[in-house]
Short mmCIF file of C-alpha atoms and ligand atoms in Angstrom, two decimals:
data_model
loop_
_atom_site.label_atom_id
_atom_site.label_comp_id
_atom_site.label_asym_id
_atom_site.label_seq_id
_atom_site.Cartn_x
_atom_site.Cartn_y
_atom_site.Cartn_z
CA MET A 17 -5.11 31.46 1.02
CA ARG A 18 -3.49 28.14 0.11
CA PRO A 19 0.32 28.33 0.49
CA ASN A 20 2.26 27.69 -2.70
CA LEU A 21 5.86 26.68 -2.05
CA GLY A 22 8.51 26.74 -4.76
CA SER A 23 10.34 23.50 -5.46
CA VAL A 24 13.43 24.28 -3.38
CA GLN A 25 11.33 25.17 -0.35
CA LEU A 26 9.07 22.18 -0.93
CA ALA A 27 12.03 19.77 -1.07
CA ALA A 28 13.54 21.28 2.07
CA SER A 29 10.26 21.04 3.84
CA ALA A 30 9.81 17.39 2.77
CA ALA A 31 13.28 16.57 4.10
CA TRP A 32 12.47 18.39 7.32
CA THR A 33 9.23 16.38 7.64
CA LEU A 34 11.16 13.12 7.35
CA SER A 35 13.73 14.13 9.91
CA GLY A 36 10.92 15.18 12.23
CA ASN A 37 9.40 11.71 11.93
CA ASP A 38 12.76 10.00 12.52
CA ILE A 39 12.69 8.56 16.03
CA GLY A 40 16.16 7.05 15.79
CA THR A 41 15.14 3.43 15.30
CA MET A 42 12.78 4.12 12.38
CA ILE A 43 10.92 6.81 10.48
CA THR A 44 7.32 6.64 11.59
CA ALA A 45 4.48 6.86 9.08
CA ALA A 46 3.24 10.12 10.63
CA PRO A 47 3.99 12.05 13.81
CA ARG A 48 0.92 11.44 15.95
CA LEU A 49 -1.65 9.34 14.12
CA TYR A 50 0.84 6.64 13.07
CA PRO A 51 3.81 6.49 15.50
CA HIS A 52 5.17 3.18 14.09
CA MET A 53 6.54 1.70 10.88
CA TRP A 54 4.03 0.54 8.25
CA SER A 55 5.15 -1.93 5.62
CA TRP A 56 4.21 -0.19 2.38
CA ASP A 57 4.78 3.29 3.82
CA THR A 58 8.37 2.28 4.54
CA ALA A 59 8.91 1.17 0.97
CA PHE A 60 7.91 4.65 -0.22
CA ILE A 61 9.78 6.37 2.64
CA SER A 62 13.01 4.67 1.67
CA ILE A 63 12.64 5.92 -1.91
CA GLY A 64 12.44 9.54 -0.79
CA LEU A 65 15.24 9.04 1.72
CA ALA A 66 17.50 7.75 -1.03
CA HIS A 67 17.58 11.23 -2.53
CA LEU A 68 18.86 12.59 0.78
CA ASN A 69 21.12 9.79 1.95
CA VAL A 70 21.20 6.37 0.28
CA ALA A 71 22.82 4.62 3.22
CA ARG A 72 20.00 5.88 5.44
CA ALA A 73 17.44 4.68 2.87
CA ALA A 74 19.02 1.24 2.81
CA ARG A 75 18.93 1.12 6.61
CA GLU A 76 15.24 1.99 6.67
CA LEU A 77 14.32 -0.79 4.27
CA GLU A 78 16.56 -3.19 6.21
CA THR A 79 14.82 -2.26 9.46
CA LEU A 80 11.50 -3.31 7.96
CA LEU A 81 13.00 -6.50 6.53
CA GLY A 82 14.54 -7.21 9.93
CA ALA A 83 11.01 -7.69 11.23
CA GLN A 84 10.13 -10.26 8.56
CA TRP A 85 8.45 -13.32 10.05
CA ARG A 86 10.36 -16.57 9.97
CA ASP A 87 7.90 -17.92 7.40
CA GLY A 88 8.58 -14.98 5.05
CA MET A 89 5.67 -12.60 5.74
CA ILE A 90 6.52 -8.92 5.99
CA PRO A 91 4.18 -7.63 8.71
CA HIS A 92 1.99 -4.60 8.11
CA ILE A 93 3.17 -2.79 11.26
CA VAL A 94 6.54 -2.89 13.00
CA PHE A 95 5.91 -1.31 16.38
CA SER A 96 8.18 1.31 17.90
CA GLU A 97 8.30 1.86 21.64
CA GLY A 98 5.82 4.68 21.07
CA THR A 99 2.24 4.47 22.26
CA GLY A 100 -0.83 6.27 21.03
CA TYR A 101 -1.95 3.92 18.25
CA PHE A 102 -4.65 1.31 18.55
CA PRO A 103 -4.53 -1.66 18.01
CA GLY A 104 -1.03 -1.91 19.47
CA PRO A 105 1.18 -5.00 19.94
CA GLU A 106 -0.73 -6.30 22.99
CA ARG A 107 -4.02 -6.42 21.15
CA TRP A 108 -2.43 -8.23 18.21
CA GLY A 109 -0.48 -10.64 20.44
CA ALA A 110 1.37 -11.93 17.37
CA ALA A 111 4.60 -12.97 19.07
CA GLU A 112 2.71 -14.64 21.94
CA LEU A 113 0.61 -16.72 19.56
CA ASN A 114 2.88 -17.54 16.64
CA THR A 115 6.50 -18.68 16.83
CA ASP A 116 7.20 -17.32 13.35
CA ALA A 117 6.63 -13.76 14.56
CA PRO A 118 9.66 -11.98 15.98
CA ASP A 119 9.67 -11.20 19.71
CA SER A 120 11.47 -7.99 19.03
CA PRO A 121 10.53 -5.74 17.39
CA ARG A 122 6.85 -6.43 17.99
CA THR A 123 4.68 -6.63 14.87
CA SER A 124 1.07 -6.93 13.76
CA GLY A 125 -0.17 -10.23 12.31
CA ILE A 126 -1.19 -9.30 8.76
CA CYS A 127 0.59 -7.84 5.72
CA GLN A 128 0.30 -4.99 3.20
CA PRO A 129 0.76 -4.54 -0.57
CA PRO A 130 4.06 -5.91 -1.93
CA VAL A 131 5.65 -2.72 -3.27
CA HIS A 132 9.06 -3.31 -1.67
CA ALA A 133 10.83 -4.55 -4.79
CA ILE A 134 9.90 -1.25 -6.46
CA ALA A 135 11.58 0.57 -3.58
CA LEU A 136 14.66 -1.63 -3.90
CA ARG A 137 14.83 -0.82 -7.63
CA ARG A 138 14.58 2.93 -6.98
CA ILE A 139 17.18 2.93 -4.18
CA VAL A 140 19.63 0.87 -6.23
CA ASP A 141 19.21 3.18 -9.23
CA ILE A 142 19.57 6.32 -7.14
CA ALA A 143 22.61 4.87 -5.36
CA ARG A 144 24.27 3.99 -8.67
CA SER A 145 23.53 7.42 -10.11
CA GLN A 146 25.21 8.98 -7.08
CA GLY A 147 28.27 6.75 -7.39
CA GLU A 148 27.29 4.83 -4.23
CA ARG A 149 27.83 1.43 -5.82
CA ASP A 150 28.84 -0.22 -2.57
CA VAL A 151 25.58 0.72 -0.87
CA ALA A 152 23.62 -0.62 -3.85
CA PHE A 153 25.62 -3.83 -3.88
CA ARG A 154 25.26 -4.46 -0.15
CA LEU A 155 21.57 -3.66 -0.08
CA LEU A 156 20.87 -5.96 -3.02
CA ARG A 157 22.78 -8.75 -1.33
CA THR A 158 20.82 -8.49 1.92
CA ALA A 159 17.38 -7.43 0.66
CA TRP A 160 16.92 -9.52 -2.47
CA PRO A 161 16.71 -12.96 -0.79
CA LYS A 162 14.32 -11.56 1.82
CA LEU A 163 12.05 -10.09 -0.81
CA TYR A 164 12.16 -13.32 -2.75
CA ARG A 165 10.98 -15.16 0.39
CA TRP A 166 8.23 -12.56 0.89
CA HIS A 167 6.95 -13.11 -2.65
CA GLU A 168 7.17 -16.86 -2.16
CA TRP A 169 5.09 -16.52 1.03
CA LEU A 170 2.40 -14.66 -0.89
CA VAL A 171 2.25 -17.35 -3.56
CA ARG A 172 2.26 -20.16 -1.02
CA HIS A 173 -0.33 -18.75 1.36
CA ARG A 174 -2.36 -16.14 -0.48
CA ASP A 175 -3.29 -17.70 -3.79
CA PRO A 176 -6.08 -19.99 -2.53
CA LEU A 177 -7.48 -20.70 -6.01
CA GLY A 178 -4.09 -21.16 -7.62
CA THR A 179 -4.99 -18.63 -10.32
CA GLY A 180 -2.48 -15.92 -9.45
CA MET A 181 -5.16 -13.68 -7.88
CA LEU A 182 -3.81 -12.89 -4.39
CA ALA A 183 -6.20 -12.83 -1.47
CA ILE A 184 -6.33 -10.50 1.52
CA VAL A 185 -7.83 -11.42 4.88
CA HIS A 186 -8.40 -7.89 6.19
CA GLY A 187 -9.17 -4.55 4.53
CA TRP A 188 -6.00 -3.20 6.18
CA GLU A 189 -4.00 -5.58 4.02
CA SER A 190 -5.14 -3.72 0.93
CA GLY A 191 -3.82 -0.44 2.34
CA MET A 192 -7.18 1.04 1.33
CA ASP A 193 -8.91 0.22 4.60
CA ASN A 194 -12.48 1.46 4.20
CA SER A 195 -12.65 1.65 0.42
CA PRO A 196 -16.18 0.94 -0.87
CA ARG A 197 -14.54 -2.04 -2.58
CA TRP A 198 -14.85 -3.84 0.75
CA ASP A 199 -18.39 -2.86 1.73
CA ILE A 200 -20.00 -6.08 0.47
CA PRO A 201 -17.42 -8.49 1.95
CA TYR A 202 -17.42 -6.55 5.22
CA SER A 203 -21.19 -6.85 5.46
CA ALA A 204 -20.62 -10.56 6.05
CA VAL A 205 -18.22 -9.90 8.93
CA VAL A 206 -20.38 -10.04 12.04
CA PRO A 207 -18.58 -9.12 15.26
CA GLY A 208 -19.36 -11.62 18.00
CA PRO A 209 -20.41 -10.78 21.56
CA ASP A 210 -16.95 -11.82 22.73
CA LEU A 211 -15.26 -8.90 20.92
CA PRO A 212 -13.13 -7.44 23.72
CA ALA A 213 -13.84 -3.80 24.52
CA TYR A 214 -11.49 -1.23 23.05
CA VAL A 215 -10.87 2.49 22.84
CA ARG A 216 -10.00 4.08 19.53
CA LEU A 217 -7.10 6.51 19.61
CA ASP A 218 -7.32 7.88 16.07
CA ARG A 219 -10.30 10.12 16.66
CA GLY A 220 -9.25 13.57 17.76
CA LEU A 221 -6.05 13.38 15.74
CA VAL A 222 -7.86 14.45 12.57
CA ALA A 223 -10.03 17.52 12.07
CA GLU A 224 -13.33 15.67 11.61
CA ASP A 225 -14.50 12.18 12.56
CA ALA A 226 -15.69 11.59 9.00
CA GLU A 227 -12.07 11.62 7.82
CA ARG A 228 -11.59 8.26 9.57
CA PRO A 229 -13.53 4.96 9.35
CA SER A 230 -16.73 4.67 11.42
CA ASP A 231 -17.09 2.76 14.71
CA ALA A 232 -19.08 0.02 12.96
CA GLU A 233 -16.17 -0.39 10.53
CA TYR A 234 -13.70 -0.55 13.43
CA ASP A 235 -15.73 -3.28 15.16
CA ARG A 236 -15.31 -5.41 12.06
CA TYR A 237 -11.59 -4.62 11.77
CA LEU A 238 -11.12 -5.70 15.38
CA TRP A 239 -13.30 -8.76 15.02
CA LEU A 240 -11.14 -10.04 12.18
CA ILE A 241 -8.14 -9.79 14.50
CA GLU A 242 -10.03 -11.91 17.06
CA GLU A 243 -10.69 -14.53 14.39
CA MET A 244 -7.00 -14.62 13.52
CA ARG A 245 -5.95 -14.82 17.16
CA LYS A 246 -8.16 -17.90 17.51
CA VAL A 247 -6.04 -19.74 14.92
CA ARG A 248 -2.81 -18.23 16.26
CA TYR A 249 -2.11 -16.40 13.00
CA ASP A 250 -1.41 -19.70 11.25
CA ALA A 251 -1.25 -18.46 7.64
CA ASP A 252 -3.31 -21.24 6.05
CA ALA A 253 -5.79 -21.49 8.93
CA VAL A 254 -6.41 -17.75 8.63
CA VAL A 255 -7.28 -18.15 4.95
CA ARG A 256 -9.57 -21.08 5.81
CA THR A 257 -11.39 -19.38 8.65
CA SER A 258 -11.40 -15.60 8.19
CA SER A 259 -14.88 -14.29 7.46
CA PHE A 260 -13.23 -11.79 5.10
CA LEU A 261 -11.38 -13.31 2.14
CA VAL A 262 -11.12 -11.28 -1.04
CA GLY A 263 -9.03 -11.59 -4.18
CA ASP A 264 -7.54 -8.07 -4.34
CA VAL A 265 -6.95 -7.01 -7.92
CA PHE A 266 -4.78 -4.01 -6.97
CA VAL A 267 -2.50 -6.06 -4.70
CA THR A 268 -2.30 -8.70 -7.43
CA ALA A 269 -1.27 -6.13 -10.05
CA LEU A 270 1.37 -4.70 -7.72
CA PHE A 271 2.62 -8.22 -7.09
CA ALA A 272 2.91 -8.93 -10.84
CA LEU A 273 4.81 -5.67 -11.30
CA ALA A 274 7.03 -6.26 -8.27
CA CYS A 275 7.87 -9.82 -9.39
CA GLU A 276 9.16 -8.51 -12.74
CA VAL A 277 11.16 -5.82 -10.95
CA LEU A 278 12.64 -8.34 -8.53
CA ALA A 279 13.46 -10.68 -11.40
CA ASP A 280 15.34 -7.88 -13.20
CA LEU A 281 17.26 -7.03 -10.04
CA GLY A 282 18.00 -10.72 -9.56
CA GLU A 283 19.44 -11.00 -13.07
CA GLU A 284 21.58 -7.92 -12.55
CA SER A 285 22.97 -9.18 -9.28
CA GLY A 286 23.64 -12.82 -10.12
CA GLN A 287 20.82 -14.45 -8.15
CA PRO A 288 20.00 -18.10 -8.95
CA PRO A 289 18.46 -18.22 -12.46
CA TRP A 290 15.72 -20.64 -11.34
CA ARG A 291 14.51 -18.11 -8.82
CA VAL A 292 14.47 -15.40 -11.46
CA ARG A 293 12.50 -17.67 -13.77
CA GLN A 294 10.10 -18.48 -10.96
CA LEU A 295 9.49 -14.78 -10.32
CA ARG A 296 8.74 -14.22 -14.01
CA GLY A 297 6.30 -17.13 -13.88
CA TRP A 298 4.50 -15.66 -10.86
CA ALA A 299 4.35 -12.31 -12.63
CA ARG A 300 2.82 -13.91 -15.73
CA ARG A 301 0.19 -15.77 -13.72
CA SER A 302 -0.84 -12.77 -11.63
CA ARG A 303 -0.91 -10.52 -14.71
CA ALA A 304 -3.28 -12.99 -16.36
CA ALA A 305 -5.47 -13.04 -13.22
CA VAL A 306 -5.68 -9.24 -13.27
CA ALA A 307 -6.61 -9.25 -16.96
CA ALA A 308 -9.26 -11.92 -16.31
CA ALA A 309 -10.82 -9.62 -13.69
CA HIS A 310 -11.60 -7.00 -16.34
CA ASP A 311 -15.30 -6.19 -16.47
CA PRO A 312 -16.47 -5.25 -19.98
CA LEU A 313 -19.53 -3.54 -18.46
CA THR A 314 -17.65 -0.98 -16.35
CA GLY A 315 -14.37 -1.10 -18.27
CA LEU A 316 -12.54 -1.58 -14.95
CA ALA A 317 -11.05 -4.60 -13.19
CA ARG A 318 -12.89 -6.24 -10.30
CA ASP A 319 -12.00 -7.76 -6.96
CA ARG A 320 -13.32 -11.22 -6.18
CA ASP A 321 -15.20 -11.96 -2.97
CA LEU A 322 -13.95 -15.46 -2.21
CA ARG A 323 -16.32 -16.00 0.70
CA GLY A 324 -19.41 -14.87 -1.23
CA ASP A 325 -18.07 -16.34 -4.49
CA ARG A 326 -18.90 -13.26 -6.55
CA TRP A 327 -17.22 -10.45 -8.45
CA LEU A 328 -17.15 -7.05 -6.78
CA SER A 329 -17.83 -4.41 -9.41
CA THR A 330 -17.58 -1.36 -7.15
CA ARG A 331 -15.88 1.33 -9.18
CA THR A 332 -12.79 2.73 -7.44
CA ILE A 333 -9.24 3.71 -8.38
CA ALA A 334 -8.24 0.07 -7.80
CA GLY A 335 -10.18 -0.88 -10.93
CA PHE A 336 -7.34 0.61 -12.99
CA ALA A 337 -4.95 -2.04 -11.64
CA PRO A 338 -4.27 -3.55 -15.11
CA LEU A 339 -2.57 -0.29 -16.09
CA LEU A 340 0.08 -1.02 -13.45
CA CYS A 341 1.08 -4.44 -14.68
CA GLY A 342 -0.18 -4.76 -18.27
CA GLY A 343 -1.76 -7.89 -19.67
CA LEU A 344 -4.93 -6.51 -21.29
CA PRO A 345 -5.41 -6.44 -25.07
CA ALA A 346 -4.06 -3.14 -26.47
CA ASP A 347 -7.43 -1.59 -27.34
CA THR A 348 -8.96 -2.47 -23.94
CA GLU A 349 -5.97 -0.98 -22.22
CA LYS A 350 -6.16 2.17 -24.32
CA ALA A 351 -9.83 2.57 -23.40
CA MET A 352 -8.99 2.12 -19.72
CA LEU A 353 -6.27 4.76 -19.86
CA ALA A 354 -8.71 7.12 -21.58
CA THR A 355 -11.22 6.51 -18.77
CA LEU A 356 -8.58 7.25 -16.14
CA THR A 357 -7.64 10.57 -17.72
CA GLY A 358 -11.18 11.36 -18.87
CA PRO A 359 -14.02 13.40 -17.33
CA GLU A 360 -15.17 10.74 -14.86
CA TRP A 361 -11.77 10.51 -13.19
CA ALA A 362 -8.61 12.64 -13.45
CA GLY A 363 -10.18 14.89 -16.07
CA HIS A 364 -13.29 15.67 -14.03
CA PRO A 365 -13.95 19.41 -14.43
CA ALA A 366 -14.57 20.00 -10.70
CA LEU A 367 -11.22 18.61 -9.51
CA PHE A 368 -8.61 20.86 -7.90
CA ALA A 369 -5.81 18.97 -9.69
CA ARG A 370 -6.02 16.44 -12.51
CA ILE A 371 -5.21 13.41 -10.38
CA PRO A 372 -7.51 10.39 -10.12
CA PRO A 373 -9.28 10.37 -6.73
CA SER A 374 -9.96 7.15 -4.80
CA VAL A 375 -13.60 7.19 -6.01
CA SER A 376 -14.98 9.02 -9.05
CA PRO A 377 -16.84 12.29 -8.28
CA GLU A 378 -19.53 10.89 -10.62
CA ASP A 379 -20.17 7.95 -8.32
CA THR A 380 -23.11 8.03 -5.90
CA GLY A 381 -20.77 6.71 -3.18
CA PHE A 382 -18.28 9.58 -3.64
CA ARG A 383 -17.42 11.15 -0.24
CA PRO A 384 -14.70 13.76 -0.82
CA ARG A 385 -13.48 13.91 2.82
CA GLU A 386 -13.89 10.28 3.83
CA TYR A 387 -10.56 8.52 3.77
CA TRP A 388 -10.58 5.92 0.96
CA ARG A 389 -14.08 6.89 -0.22
CA GLY A 390 -13.17 9.87 -2.38
CA PRO A 391 -10.03 11.80 -1.38
CA VAL A 392 -6.86 11.92 -3.49
CA TRP A 393 -3.87 9.95 -2.22
CA PRO A 394 -0.56 11.22 -3.67
CA VAL A 395 1.12 7.91 -3.05
CA ILE A 396 -1.36 6.08 -5.28
CA ALA A 397 -0.75 8.64 -8.02
CA TRP A 398 2.99 8.02 -7.60
CA LEU A 399 2.45 4.30 -8.19
CA PHE A 400 0.56 4.91 -11.40
CA GLY A 401 3.15 7.49 -12.51
CA TRP A 402 6.03 5.10 -11.86
CA ALA A 403 4.31 2.25 -13.66
CA PHE A 404 3.46 4.53 -16.60
CA GLU A 405 7.15 5.44 -16.94
CA GLN A 406 8.10 1.78 -17.02
CA ARG A 407 5.47 1.17 -19.64
CA GLY A 408 6.73 4.00 -21.84
CA TRP A 409 3.81 6.39 -21.21
CA GLN A 410 6.08 9.31 -20.42
CA ALA A 411 3.59 12.08 -21.17
CA GLU A 412 0.94 10.64 -18.82
CA ALA A 413 3.56 10.12 -16.11
CA ALA A 414 4.86 13.68 -16.43
CA HIS A 415 1.36 15.07 -16.28
CA LEU A 416 0.55 13.17 -13.08
CA ARG A 417 3.80 14.35 -11.55
CA SER A 418 3.21 18.03 -12.26
CA GLU A 419 -0.41 17.90 -11.05
CA CYS A 420 0.63 16.12 -7.84
CA LEU A 421 3.33 18.70 -7.19
CA ARG A 422 0.73 21.43 -7.64
CA LEU A 423 -1.50 19.70 -5.07
CA ALA A 424 1.37 19.19 -2.63
CA ALA A 425 2.73 22.72 -3.00
CA ASP A 426 0.84 23.75 0.15
CA GLY A 427 3.64 21.99 2.08
CA SER A 428 1.27 20.17 4.47
CA PHE A 429 2.28 16.68 3.23
CA ALA A 430 -1.20 15.57 4.12
CA GLU A 431 -2.12 11.93 4.23
CA TYR A 432 -4.82 12.64 1.61
CA TYR A 433 -6.49 15.68 0.04
CA HIS A 434 -9.99 16.84 -0.76
CA PRO A 435 -10.15 16.22 -4.51
CA LEU A 436 -12.36 19.24 -5.27
CA THR A 437 -10.70 21.89 -3.10
CA GLY A 438 -7.18 20.57 -2.47
CA GLU A 439 -7.76 20.90 1.29
CA PRO A 440 -5.30 18.75 3.28
CA LEU A 441 -7.04 15.91 5.18
CA GLY A 442 -6.12 13.17 7.64
CA SER A 443 -2.68 13.39 9.18
CA ARG A 444 -0.26 16.21 8.31
CA GLN A 445 3.50 15.61 7.81
CA GLN A 446 2.73 12.13 6.56
CA SER A 447 6.10 10.58 5.68
CA TRP A 448 5.07 8.86 2.46
CA THR A 449 3.55 12.03 1.04
CA ALA A 450 6.81 13.88 1.77
CA THR A 451 8.87 11.15 0.13
CA VAL A 452 6.88 10.83 -3.06
CA VAL A 453 7.13 14.61 -3.38
CA LEU A 454 10.92 14.34 -2.96
CA ASP A 455 11.05 11.68 -5.64
CA TRP A 456 8.95 13.80 -7.99
CA LEU A 457 11.22 16.80 -7.41
CA HIS A 458 14.35 14.90 -8.50
C1 9WN B 527 -4.23 0.76 9.32
C2 9WN B 527 -0.12 4.21 7.60
C3 9WN B 527 -1.34 3.45 7.13
C4 9WN B 527 -1.33 3.17 5.62
C5 9WN B 527 -2.67 2.65 5.12
C6 9WN B 527 -3.77 3.61 5.57
C7 9WN B 527 -3.75 3.74 7.09
C8 9WN B 527 -3.99 2.26 9.09
C9 9WN B 527 -5.01 3.06 9.88
O1 9WN B 527 -2.49 4.22 7.51
O2 9WN B 527 -4.07 2.48 7.67
O3 9WN B 527 -3.21 0.01 8.73
O4 9WN B 527 -4.94 3.01 11.11
O5 9WN B 527 -5.88 3.70 9.30
O6 9WN B 527 -5.01 3.19 5.11
O7 9WN B 527 -2.65 2.53 3.72
O8 9WN B 527 -0.33 2.25 5.31
O9 9WN B 527 0.06 5.37 6.82
#
């Protein structure tokens, strides 16, 4: 039978999970599958940590920001000394090839969704509510300028059309690695004969191979790294040459949201007004780009394949991106929210909990155990819940929260869950699942 922990036990067990993943220099994303620091995981991890110890939360975020590249990019992985994950620092070779990459700690050469300002907002609020004003003040002073530079990097290097739609150069940058969103653009990524041999280390750390991307998908992931190595991770050359270049509507919506959040924090903490204004301008532009991606046929927002010069209408959870940042006409937005909560998505009668899965169970491509092709990801639900609260949709946010807590009550803190049975999938004791649960419990 599925365990069903009460909230006190669940919170204790989440805290225990985080301390188990604490290796002294960082909290790893998961114990065995992910023995390093991932950029967007750490943003979420620091939110949960703040409930336990705000100073520790601030340190975690600062550790990530300490690995920021000299040009402003926050890398997607900050490597620990641990081994057991492929591709590791040698395969990336970032520091050897690009002088903007730090020599220590070692990092990967790409980035992940810009959710860090949201984490900063949460930590600062939690710190203030606990009377830890000094921690909030110090963290704002150190983190704000770094996050500003990170956002500036994204605008400078990842808005190739100048429309506000941010581009990614690898599916890993979306955080939704093998989502069907990327099937069409990945079909144009053809690994060359000079792809160096490699051994995957992720297989065997999950119950079934199907819970992870296929070998053919991995070949493409690794080939894109080879392409980037050839141009020494030069940010603009990567955008010019990568055979994968996609305007990511979900990343763009998160960026619009994060720019507003960072602007608010900047106003509160006396940052230069021109920078605050600039952030609001970036938010406006990216919000408009997200709204312009709305597809009246599906009712969802689309990604844009910039290599194939076409819209990607694959229906996934990312299509609800406009609900995160706003910008759609009121009636269109209302219809989108109704779709999200309706029978094709969170309201589907066969679901274990009423949480939107990564792909609709109604979709022919729905694979309930396959990573980003169907399972439920608590962290994505957290993002929608948080955005809904900001937007004044308290009832929807509360509903998501209680359904997610019901799903997570088994105490596994799985990376993702089978949407129809609630079975834990992928890694167990995944840090970001534990921390969003902690945040929901407070
Ligand atoms: C590649 C760590 C990361 C998450 C991503 C998730 C997965 C890595 C992998 O794990 O990606 O970056 O090896 O599968 O897709 O969102 O940040 O939890």
